[in-house]
Coordinates of C-alpha atoms and ligand atoms in Angstrom, one line a residue:
M251 CA -3.9 -4.6 -28.6
L252 CA -7.3 -4.6 -27.0
S253 CA -7.5 -0.9 -26.5
A254 CA -8.5 0.0 -30.0
A255 CA -11.8 -1.9 -30.2
I256 CA -13.7 -1.2 -27.0
T257 CA -17.3 0.0 -27.3
V258 CA -18.8 1.5 -24.2
P259 CA -22.4 0.4 -23.9
G260 CA -25.0 3.1 -23.5
T261 CA -26.1 1.7 -20.2
A262 CA -22.8 2.8 -18.6
L263 CA -23.5 6.4 -19.4
G264 CA -26.2 8.9 -18.6
Q265 CA -29.0 8.1 -16.1
D266 CA -27.8 4.6 -15.5
K267 CA -24.5 5.6 -14.0
P268 CA -23.8 4.1 -10.5
K269 CA -24.7 6.2 -7.5
L270 CA -21.5 5.1 -5.7
I271 CA -18.0 4.0 -6.6
L272 CA -16.7 1.9 -3.7
Q273 CA -12.9 1.4 -4.1
I274 CA -11.5 -1.1 -1.6
T275 CA -7.7 -1.5 -1.2
V276 CA -6.4 -4.3 1.0
D277 CA -2.9 -3.4 2.1
Q278 CA -0.5 -6.3 1.2
L279 CA -3.2 -8.6 -0.2
R280 CA -1.2 -10.8 -2.5
G281 CA -3.2 -12.0 -5.4
D282 CA -3.4 -15.6 -4.3
L283 CA -4.5 -15.0 -0.7
P284 CA -8.4 -14.8 -1.2
T285 CA -8.4 -18.0 -3.3
R286 CA -5.9 -19.8 -1.1
Y287 CA -8.6 -20.0 1.5
Y288 CA -11.6 -20.1 -0.8
D289 CA -13.1 -23.3 0.7
R290 CA -13.5 -21.6 4.1
L291 CA -14.7 -18.2 3.0
G292 CA -18.2 -17.3 4.1
E293 CA -21.0 -15.9 2.0
G294 CA -21.2 -12.3 0.8
G295 CA -17.5 -11.3 1.3
F296 CA -14.7 -12.3 -1.0
R297 CA -17.1 -14.9 -2.5
Y298 CA -19.5 -12.1 -3.6
L299 CA -16.6 -10.6 -5.6
L300 CA -15.1 -13.9 -6.8
D301 CA -18.4 -15.6 -7.7
S302 CA -20.4 -12.7 -9.1
G303 CA -17.8 -10.2 -10.2
I304 CA -15.2 -9.7 -12.9
V305 CA -12.1 -11.3 -11.6
Y306 CA -8.6 -10.5 -12.9
R307 CA -6.4 -13.4 -11.8
N308 CA -3.2 -12.1 -13.4
A309 CA -3.0 -8.5 -12.3
H310 CA 0.2 -6.8 -11.4
H311 CA 1.7 -3.5 -10.4
A312 CA 4.1 -2.5 -13.1
H313 CA 6.5 -0.5 -11.0
A314 CA 9.5 -1.8 -9.1
N315 CA 9.1 -0.3 -5.6
T316 CA 6.0 -2.1 -4.4
E317 CA 5.4 0.0 -1.3
T318 CA 2.2 1.4 0.2
I319 CA 2.1 5.0 -1.0
V320 CA 3.5 3.9 -4.3
G321 CA 0.8 1.3 -4.9
H322 CA -2.1 3.3 -3.5
T323 CA -1.2 6.4 -5.6
T324 CA -0.9 4.1 -8.7
L325 CA -4.4 2.7 -8.0
A326 CA -5.7 6.3 -7.6
T327 CA -4.0 8.0 -10.5
G328 CA -3.8 5.3 -13.2
T329 CA -0.1 6.0 -13.7
H330 CA 3.4 5.0 -12.6
P331 CA 5.4 6.5 -9.8
S332 CA 7.8 8.1 -12.3
I333 CA 4.8 10.3 -13.2
H334 CA 2.7 10.5 -10.0
G335 CA 5.9 11.1 -8.1
M336 CA 5.3 8.8 -5.1
I337 CA 8.4 6.8 -5.7
G338 CA 8.7 5.3 -2.2
N339 CA 7.3 5.7 1.3
L340 CA 10.3 7.9 2.0
W341 CA 12.7 9.9 -0.2
F342 CA 15.6 12.2 0.5
D343 CA 14.7 15.7 -0.4
R344 CA 17.8 17.5 -1.9
E345 CA 16.2 20.9 -1.3
T346 CA 15.6 20.6 2.4
G347 CA 18.4 18.1 3.1
F348 CA 16.0 15.8 5.0
T349 CA 14.4 12.5 4.4
T350 CA 10.7 13.1 3.7
Y351 CA 7.6 11.0 4.5
N352 CA 5.3 10.8 1.5
V353 CA 2.3 12.7 2.8
E354 CA 3.9 14.9 5.5
D355 CA 3.3 18.6 4.9
S356 CA 4.4 21.2 7.5
N357 CA 1.9 23.7 6.0
Y358 CA -0.9 21.9 7.8
R359 CA -1.7 20.3 11.1
L360 CA -4.0 17.6 12.5
L361 CA -7.3 18.7 13.8
T362 CA -6.9 16.6 16.9
A363 CA -4.5 17.6 19.7
G364 CA -2.2 14.7 20.8
A365 CA -2.9 12.7 17.6
D366 CA 0.7 13.1 16.3
V367 CA 2.9 10.1 15.7
D368 CA 4.3 8.8 19.0
S369 CA 7.9 7.9 18.0
D370 CA 8.3 5.8 21.2
T371 CA 5.7 3.2 20.1
E372 CA 5.3 3.7 16.4
I373 CA 6.4 0.5 14.6
D374 CA 6.1 2.0 11.1
P375 CA 9.6 3.4 10.5
T376 CA 8.4 5.6 7.6
Q377 CA 5.9 7.4 9.9
R378 CA 8.7 7.9 12.4
A379 CA 10.8 9.6 9.8
A380 CA 8.3 12.4 9.2
R381 CA 9.5 15.7 10.6
S382 CA 6.1 17.3 10.6
D383 CA 2.8 16.0 11.8
G384 CA 0.8 17.9 9.1
R385 CA -0.5 15.8 6.3
S386 CA -1.7 16.5 2.8
P387 CA -1.7 15.1 -0.8
A388 CA 0.5 17.9 -2.0
A389 CA 3.3 15.6 -3.1
I390 CA 1.1 13.7 -5.5
M391 CA 2.0 15.2 -8.9
T392 CA -1.0 14.2 -10.9
T393 CA -4.8 14.0 -10.4
T394 CA -6.6 11.0 -9.1
F395 CA -9.8 9.4 -10.4
S396 CA -11.6 10.9 -7.4
D397 CA -10.3 14.4 -8.4
E398 CA -11.6 13.9 -11.9
L399 CA -15.0 12.8 -10.5
R400 CA -15.3 16.1 -8.6
S401 CA -13.9 18.3 -11.2
N402 CA -16.4 16.9 -13.7
N403 CA -19.3 18.4 -12.0
G404 CA -18.1 21.4 -10.0
G405 CA -17.6 19.3 -6.9
E406 CA -21.1 17.9 -6.6
S407 CA -19.7 14.4 -6.3
K408 CA -18.7 13.6 -2.7
V409 CA -15.3 12.0 -2.2
V410 CA -14.3 10.3 1.1
G411 CA -11.2 8.2 1.8
V412 CA -10.7 6.2 5.0
S413 CA -7.9 4.0 6.3
V414 CA -6.0 3.1 9.4
K415 CA -2.9 4.6 7.5
D416 CA -2.8 8.3 6.6
R417 CA -1.2 7.4 3.3
G418 CA -3.9 4.8 2.6
A419 CA -6.6 7.5 2.9
I420 CA -4.9 10.6 1.6
S421 CA -3.7 9.0 -1.7
M422 CA -7.2 7.8 -2.7
A423 CA -9.1 10.9 -1.6
G424 CA -6.9 12.8 -3.9
H425 CA -6.5 16.6 -3.9
A426 CA -10.2 17.4 -3.9
G427 CA -11.7 14.8 -1.5
T428 CA -11.6 14.4 2.2
A429 CA -9.4 11.8 4.0
Y430 CA -9.7 10.4 7.5
W431 CA -7.3 8.0 9.1
F432 CA -6.7 6.4 12.5
S433 CA -4.3 8.0 14.9
K434 CA -2.7 5.4 17.2
A435 CA -1.7 8.2 19.6
S436 CA -5.3 9.4 20.1
G437 CA -7.2 6.2 19.4
S438 CA -9.5 8.1 17.1
F439 CA -10.0 9.0 13.4
V440 CA -8.4 12.2 12.4
T441 CA -7.8 14.5 9.5
S442 CA -5.7 17.7 8.8
N443 CA -6.7 21.2 8.1
Y444 CA -5.7 20.7 4.5
Y445 CA -9.2 19.2 4.2
L446 CA -11.3 20.8 6.9
D447 CA -11.2 23.5 9.6
Q448 CA -13.2 21.4 12.0
Y449 CA -14.7 18.0 12.2
P450 CA -18.2 17.4 11.0
G451 CA -20.5 16.5 13.9
W452 CA -20.7 12.9 13.0
V453 CA -16.9 12.5 13.1
A454 CA -16.8 14.1 16.5
A455 CA -19.6 11.8 17.7
F456 CA -17.9 8.8 16.3
N457 CA -14.7 9.6 18.1
S458 CA -16.5 10.5 21.3
A459 CA -17.7 6.9 21.4
E460 CA -14.0 5.9 21.6
P461 CA -13.7 3.5 18.7
A462 CA -10.4 1.9 20.1
Q463 CA -11.4 1.6 23.7
Q464 CA -14.3 -0.7 22.9
F465 CA -11.6 -3.4 22.3
A466 CA -10.1 -3.0 25.8
G467 CA -10.4 -6.3 27.7
T468 CA -10.9 -8.3 24.5
S469 CA -8.5 -10.3 22.4
W470 CA -7.9 -11.5 18.9
R471 CA -9.3 -15.0 18.9
L472 CA -9.5 -17.5 16.0
L473 CA -12.7 -17.4 14.1
H474 CA -12.8 -21.2 13.9
T475 CA -11.3 -24.1 15.9
Q476 CA -7.6 -24.3 15.5
D477 CA -7.4 -27.7 13.8
E478 CA -9.5 -26.4 10.8
Y479 CA -6.6 -24.1 9.8
L480 CA -3.8 -24.8 7.3
F481 CA -1.4 -23.4 9.8
G482 CA -3.2 -24.7 12.8
D483 CA -0.3 -26.7 14.2
T484 CA 2.4 -24.1 13.5
D485 CA 1.2 -21.0 15.5
D486 CA 4.5 -20.4 17.2
R487 CA 7.3 -19.7 14.7
E488 CA 10.6 -18.2 15.7
W489 CA 10.6 -15.6 12.9
E490 CA 7.4 -14.0 14.0
A491 CA 7.8 -10.8 15.9
D492 CA 6.4 -10.1 19.4
V493 CA 5.5 -6.4 19.3
G494 CA 5.4 -5.0 22.8
G495 CA 4.2 -8.2 24.3
F496 CA 1.4 -9.0 21.8
G497 CA 2.9 -12.5 21.6
R498 CA 3.4 -15.0 18.8
V499 CA 0.4 -17.3 19.7
F500 CA -3.3 -17.1 20.0
P501 CA -5.2 -15.6 21.7
H502 CA -3.5 -12.2 21.3
E503 CA -4.7 -10.2 24.2
F504 CA -5.3 -6.4 23.9
G505 CA -5.2 -6.0 27.6
D506 CA -7.1 -3.3 29.5
G507 CA -6.2 -0.5 27.1
S508 CA -3.5 1.0 29.2
S509 CA -0.5 -0.4 27.3
P510 CA 1.3 2.2 25.2
Y511 CA 1.1 -0.5 22.4
F512 CA -2.7 -1.0 22.8
T513 CA -3.7 0.8 19.6
T514 CA -0.8 -0.6 17.7
W515 CA -2.0 -4.1 18.7
L516 CA -5.5 -3.3 17.3
T517 CA -3.9 -2.4 13.9
L518 CA -1.9 -5.7 14.1
S519 CA -5.2 -7.6 14.2
P520 CA -8.6 -7.7 12.4
A521 CA -9.8 -5.1 15.0
G522 CA -8.0 -2.4 12.9
D523 CA -10.1 -3.3 9.9
R524 CA -13.3 -3.4 12.0
M525 CA -12.7 0.2 13.2
V526 CA -12.2 1.3 9.6
L527 CA -15.4 -0.6 8.6
E528 CA -17.4 1.2 11.3
F529 CA -16.0 4.6 10.3
A530 CA -16.8 3.9 6.6
K531 CA -20.4 3.0 7.5
A532 CA -20.8 6.2 9.4
A533 CA -19.4 8.2 6.5
L534 CA -21.7 6.5 4.1
V535 CA -24.8 7.4 6.1
E536 CA -23.8 10.8 7.5
E537 CA -22.3 12.1 4.2
A538 CA -25.2 10.6 2.3
L539 CA -22.8 8.9 -0.1
G540 CA -24.7 7.3 -3.0
A541 CA -28.0 8.8 -1.8
D542 CA -28.8 10.7 -5.0
D543 CA -28.2 10.5 -8.7
V544 CA -24.8 12.2 -8.5
T545 CA -22.1 9.6 -8.4
D546 CA -20.1 9.7 -5.1
Y547 CA -16.9 7.9 -4.2
L548 CA -15.9 6.1 -1.1
S549 CA -12.4 4.6 -0.7
V550 CA -11.8 2.1 2.1
S551 CA -8.2 1.0 2.6
F552 CA -7.8 -1.9 5.0
S553 CA -4.4 -2.0 6.7
S554 CA -4.4 -5.0 9.0
T555 CA -3.3 -7.5 6.4
D556 CA -0.2 -5.5 5.9
Y557 CA 0.8 -5.2 9.5
I558 CA 0.0 -8.9 10.1
G559 CA 2.1 -9.8 7.0
H560 CA 5.1 -7.9 8.3
V561 CA 5.0 -9.2 11.8
F562 CA 3.8 -12.8 11.4
G563 CA 4.2 -13.4 7.6
P564 CA 1.3 -14.2 5.3
S565 CA 1.8 -18.0 5.7
S566 CA 1.1 -18.0 9.4
L567 CA -1.9 -18.8 11.6
E568 CA -2.4 -15.1 12.2
G569 CA -2.2 -14.4 8.4
E570 CA -4.7 -17.2 7.7
D571 CA -7.2 -16.1 10.3
N572 CA -6.9 -12.5 9.2
I573 CA -8.0 -13.4 5.7
L574 CA -11.0 -15.2 7.0
Q575 CA -11.9 -12.3 9.3
L576 CA -11.3 -9.8 6.5
D577 CA -13.8 -11.8 4.5
R578 CA -16.4 -11.2 7.3
T579 CA -15.5 -7.5 7.4
L580 CA -16.1 -7.3 3.6
A581 CA -19.4 -9.2 3.9
D582 CA -20.5 -6.7 6.5
L583 CA -19.5 -3.8 4.3
F584 CA -21.2 -5.1 1.2
A585 CA -24.4 -5.9 3.2
F586 CA -24.4 -2.4 4.6
V587 CA -23.8 -0.8 1.1
D588 CA -26.6 -3.0 -0.3
E589 CA -29.0 -1.7 2.4
Q590 CA -28.0 1.9 2.0
V591 CA -27.4 2.3 -1.7
G592 CA -28.0 -1.0 -3.3
L593 CA -25.2 -3.1 -4.8
D594 CA -26.8 -2.7 -8.2
N595 CA -26.3 1.0 -7.9
T596 CA -22.7 0.6 -6.7
L597 CA -19.6 -0.1 -8.7
I598 CA -17.1 -1.9 -6.5
V599 CA -13.4 -2.4 -7.3
L600 CA -11.1 -4.2 -4.9
S601 CA -7.3 -4.4 -5.3
A602 CA -4.1 -4.1 -3.3
D603 CA -1.3 -1.6 -3.1
H604 CA 1.2 -4.4 -3.3
G605 CA 1.6 -8.1 -2.5
G606 CA 4.1 -9.5 -0.1
P607 CA 6.7 -12.2 0.4
D608 CA 6.7 -15.1 2.8
A609 CA 9.0 -15.0 5.8
P610 CA 12.5 -16.4 4.9
G611 CA 12.2 -18.8 7.9
Y612 CA 9.0 -20.3 6.4
L613 CA 10.6 -20.6 2.9
N614 CA 13.8 -22.0 4.3
S615 CA 11.8 -24.7 6.2
L616 CA 10.7 -25.8 2.7
G617 CA 14.2 -25.7 1.2
I618 CA 13.6 -22.4 -0.6
P619 CA 16.4 -19.9 -0.5
A620 CA 15.5 -16.6 1.3
G621 CA 17.2 -14.3 3.7
Y622 CA 17.8 -10.8 5.0
V623 CA 20.1 -8.0 3.9
D624 CA 21.3 -4.8 5.7
P625 CA 22.3 -1.9 3.5
E626 CA 23.3 0.0 6.6
T627 CA 26.5 -2.0 6.6
W628 CA 27.4 -1.2 3.0
E629 CA 29.3 2.1 3.5
S630 CA 31.8 0.3 5.8
Q631 CA 32.7 -2.4 3.2
A632 CA 36.3 -2.4 1.8
A633 CA 35.0 -2.2 -1.7
I634 CA 33.2 1.0 -1.1
D635 CA 36.3 2.4 0.7
R636 CA 38.3 1.8 -2.4
V637 CA 35.7 3.7 -4.5
K638 CA 35.9 6.6 -2.0
E639 CA 39.7 6.7 -2.3
R640 CA 39.5 6.6 -6.1
F641 CA 37.2 9.6 -6.1
N642 CA 38.9 11.5 -3.2
I643 CA 35.9 11.3 -0.9
A644 CA 37.0 11.9 2.6
G645 CA 33.6 12.1 4.4
S646 CA 30.7 9.8 4.0
L647 CA 29.6 8.7 0.5
I648 CA 26.1 7.4 1.4
E649 CA 23.7 9.9 2.9
T650 CA 20.9 7.4 3.4
Y651 CA 19.4 4.2 2.1
A652 CA 15.7 5.1 1.6
H653 CA 14.3 1.9 0.1
P654 CA 15.0 1.2 -2.8
Y655 CA 17.4 4.1 -3.4
I656 CA 20.9 4.9 -2.2
Y657 CA 21.2 8.7 -1.9
F658 CA 24.8 10.0 -2.0
S659 CA 25.8 12.7 0.5
T660 CA 25.0 16.2 -0.6
D661 CA 28.7 17.1 -0.2
V662 CA 29.4 14.4 -2.8
T663 CA 26.6 15.3 -5.2
K664 CA 27.6 19.0 -5.1
N665 CA 31.3 18.4 -5.6
Q666 CA 32.1 19.7 -9.1
Q667 CA 35.5 17.9 -9.0
I668 CA 33.7 14.5 -9.0
N669 CA 32.5 13.0 -12.2
Q670 CA 29.1 12.0 -10.9
Q671 CA 28.3 9.5 -13.6
A672 CA 31.7 7.7 -13.2
L673 CA 31.1 7.6 -9.4
E674 CA 27.6 6.1 -9.8
S675 CA 29.0 3.5 -12.2
A676 CA 31.8 2.6 -9.8
V677 CA 29.4 2.2 -6.9
V678 CA 27.0 0.2 -9.0
E679 CA 29.8 -2.1 -10.1
E680 CA 30.7 -2.9 -6.5
L681 CA 27.2 -3.1 -5.1
S682 CA 26.2 -5.6 -7.8
K683 CA 28.6 -8.0 -6.2
F684 CA 27.2 -7.7 -2.7
P685 CA 25.3 -10.7 -1.3
G686 CA 21.5 -10.3 -1.7
V687 CA 21.8 -7.7 -4.4
A688 CA 20.3 -8.8 -7.8
L689 CA 20.7 -5.6 -9.6
A690 CA 22.0 -2.0 -9.0
I691 CA 21.2 0.7 -11.5
S692 CA 22.5 4.2 -11.5
S693 CA 20.3 7.2 -11.9
S694 CA 22.6 8.5 -14.7
A695 CA 21.9 5.3 -16.6
L696 CA 18.1 5.7 -16.0
R697 CA 18.3 9.3 -17.3
R698 CA 20.2 8.2 -20.4
G699 CA 17.6 5.5 -20.9
N700 CA 20.0 3.2 -22.7
L701 CA 19.0 0.1 -20.7
P702 CA 18.2 -3.5 -21.5
D703 CA 14.6 -3.9 -22.6
S704 CA 13.6 -6.4 -19.9
H705 CA 10.7 -6.5 -17.6
L706 CA 12.9 -5.8 -14.6
Y707 CA 14.6 -2.7 -16.0
R708 CA 11.3 -1.4 -17.3
S709 CA 9.8 -1.7 -13.8
V710 CA 12.7 0.3 -12.4
V711 CA 12.3 3.0 -15.1
R712 CA 8.6 3.3 -14.2
N713 CA 9.8 4.1 -10.6
F714 CA 12.3 6.8 -11.6
N715 CA 11.4 10.4 -10.9
P716 CA 14.4 12.7 -11.4
K717 CA 13.3 15.1 -8.6
R718 CA 13.0 12.4 -5.9
S719 CA 14.9 9.2 -6.9
G720 CA 18.3 8.5 -5.4
E721 CA 21.7 7.9 -7.2
V722 CA 21.4 4.1 -7.2
Y723 CA 18.4 1.8 -7.4
I724 CA 18.9 -1.5 -5.6
V725 CA 16.9 -4.7 -6.5
F726 CA 17.5 -7.4 -3.9
E727 CA 17.5 -11.1 -4.9
P728 CA 14.1 -12.8 -4.9
N729 CA 13.0 -13.5 -1.3
W730 CA 15.9 -11.4 0.1
F731 CA 14.9 -8.2 1.9
I732 CA 15.5 -5.9 4.9
N733 CA 13.9 -7.0 8.2
D734 CA 15.2 -4.3 10.5
F735 CA 12.5 -1.7 10.9
D736 CA 14.7 0.8 12.8
G737 CA 15.2 -1.7 15.7
L738 CA 12.0 -3.8 15.3
T739 CA 12.9 -7.1 13.6
V740 CA 10.0 -8.1 11.3
A741 CA 9.2 -11.4 9.5
S742 CA 8.9 -10.0 6.0
T743 CA 9.0 -6.8 3.9
H744 CA 7.6 -6.1 0.5
G745 CA 9.0 -3.5 -1.9
S746 CA 10.5 -5.6 -4.7
P747 CA 9.7 -6.0 -8.4
W748 CA 9.3 -9.8 -8.0
Q749 CA 6.1 -11.6 -8.6
Y750 CA 5.0 -12.1 -5.0
D751 CA 5.2 -8.3 -4.5
T752 CA 3.6 -7.1 -7.8
Y753 CA 0.8 -9.7 -7.9
V754 CA -2.5 -8.3 -6.6
P755 CA -6.2 -9.0 -7.1
I756 CA -8.3 -6.8 -9.3
Y757 CA -12.0 -7.6 -8.8
F758 CA -14.9 -5.5 -10.1
A759 CA -18.5 -6.2 -8.9
G760 CA -21.9 -4.7 -8.4
A761 CA -23.6 -2.3 -10.9
G762 CA -25.1 -5.3 -12.7
L763 CA -21.7 -6.5 -13.9
P764 CA -21.6 -10.2 -15.0
S765 CA -19.6 -12.9 -13.5
L766 CA -16.3 -13.5 -15.4
V767 CA -12.8 -14.8 -14.6
T768 CA -9.9 -13.9 -16.8
T769 CA -6.1 -14.6 -16.7
R770 CA -5.5 -11.8 -19.2
K771 CA -2.5 -9.9 -17.9
V772 CA -3.6 -6.5 -16.7
Q773 CA -2.0 -3.7 -14.7
T774 CA -3.1 -1.7 -11.7
V775 CA -2.7 1.5 -13.7
D776 CA -5.7 0.2 -15.7
I777 CA -8.2 0.7 -12.8
A778 CA -8.5 4.5 -12.7
P779 CA -8.9 5.0 -16.4
T780 CA -11.5 2.1 -16.3
L781 CA -13.5 4.0 -13.7
S782 CA -13.2 7.2 -15.8
A783 CA -14.3 5.5 -19.0
Y784 CA -17.1 3.8 -17.2
L785 CA -18.5 7.1 -16.2
G786 CA -17.6 8.9 -19.4
I787 CA -15.4 11.4 -17.7
K788 CA -11.7 12.2 -18.5
A789 CA -8.9 10.0 -17.1
P790 CA -6.6 11.4 -14.4
S791 CA -4.0 13.8 -15.7
G792 CA -1.0 11.4 -15.8
S793 CA -3.0 8.2 -16.6
V794 CA -1.3 5.7 -18.8
G795 CA -3.5 2.7 -18.1
I796 CA -5.8 1.0 -20.6
P797 CA -9.5 0.8 -19.7
L798 CA -10.4 -2.7 -18.9
A799 CA -12.6 -4.0 -21.7
E800 CA -14.4 -6.6 -19.6
V801 CA -15.7 -4.0 -17.2
L802 CA -16.8 -1.6 -19.9
K803 CA -18.5 -4.2 -22.1
G804 CA -19.7 -6.3 -19.2
R805 CA -18.7 -9.4 -21.1
P806 CA -15.5 -11.2 -22.2
V807 CA -13.5 -9.8 -25.1
N808 CA -12.3 -12.4 -27.6
Ligands
LIG145 ZN1 1.1 -1.4 1.9

């Protein structure tokens, strides 16, 4: 193993430590997407990372449920969901009897009135499931790299996380930093009183300028002429979703700002990332991040790639243009950081919370099997009826399917007459035969731990947390997934242990790092302990990753 022989060079410690750690997360940026369009990338964006940084071309998440909070928290903590506890965007809480959204916290409230989730127009079903509008990182069970940075020096290091998504900002800012995210309801950047009692003046000023409204009367237009695009002649595909009239073809008009979907459309386009970029720039200047010799931390999580992937699929004209526009957004960010802090004083790491599949319609058009499944129909199947009869279950067996887990009804789990292990086994046996299901694994089997030693099973074990996981873990067949987002039919959904969902970029750049490309297989849990080792501070409390030798040594390891 590589871990034994790493020597940290003296230049990484002491006075030469970077002034700023810039951690960029691109939501749903599958590992191949930046290089797929390499020939049309501009200068200073992805090419800055790809051409002058340390590029891991075979990096994966090691857990099975490749969802947003799961991946972000893994990047932040350097450990698996079994340990950091964020096993899914949603889980069923046995204590409260309700399905819980990962960063909801009824002990807190948002600082902005009217910024709560608008369930009429919210297209993110996990947000809609939240019962409280308060938000905090309380459910994250271990420390983050950003927590360790602050606890190392009594809080002198400043830590800021920003994203369109609450969970994209909160996870990375950790317990000790400050998170800001975009409220579609208020069209402004918000936080909760977990972090602050009132907004700093610069945030209030930023919001007074109405960051969303500036896009009223504009549209999402292609960056280049349409015939230059790989998907230039296939803009209108039947599997693409039309969200509230945003349409399936360019230009995608934002309208005059009066539509209830106006801010949703911004997040479904490169405009969402531009708003996050401008907020990040303001934070950098106003919080004086990287301005002195104490290392600060800025996390920027860009969400547009994810929303566009869900609605249009990654292999769409929208998906293609988005990557080229994201490239410009990154170039803008890097140029600004260079001006303010200097890229030589900044250690940049870019990765993704998960990859993403192509739309089944796209794959089918090429002869590749793919399709959709609907777990909501499972309870009514005859096979499940027979299981219920066998175990004398009169009411419902399944409380909810909160991806990727089936949670049994509390009446069932509390019933002492039922042999829970036998019931789980019986359900697993039947579900395993259902179309679209590759694997069903019971929690009792995961607890016992006597499982086949395969990559797939290990990834499910890494996702298992006894306090939050459900009774049965479901793995769908490759390229089969749920497309019903509580009524909104989407093109594709991530959340599997298959390669297209686990494969992400890991790029390190800046801080004088050399240019290097490696196909050595590495994991996303390696990032946080790498940052810790680079600074000579301790790794996050649950970290299991191995510091990346290439980054610490600044040269290849043979
Ligand atoms: Zn995501």
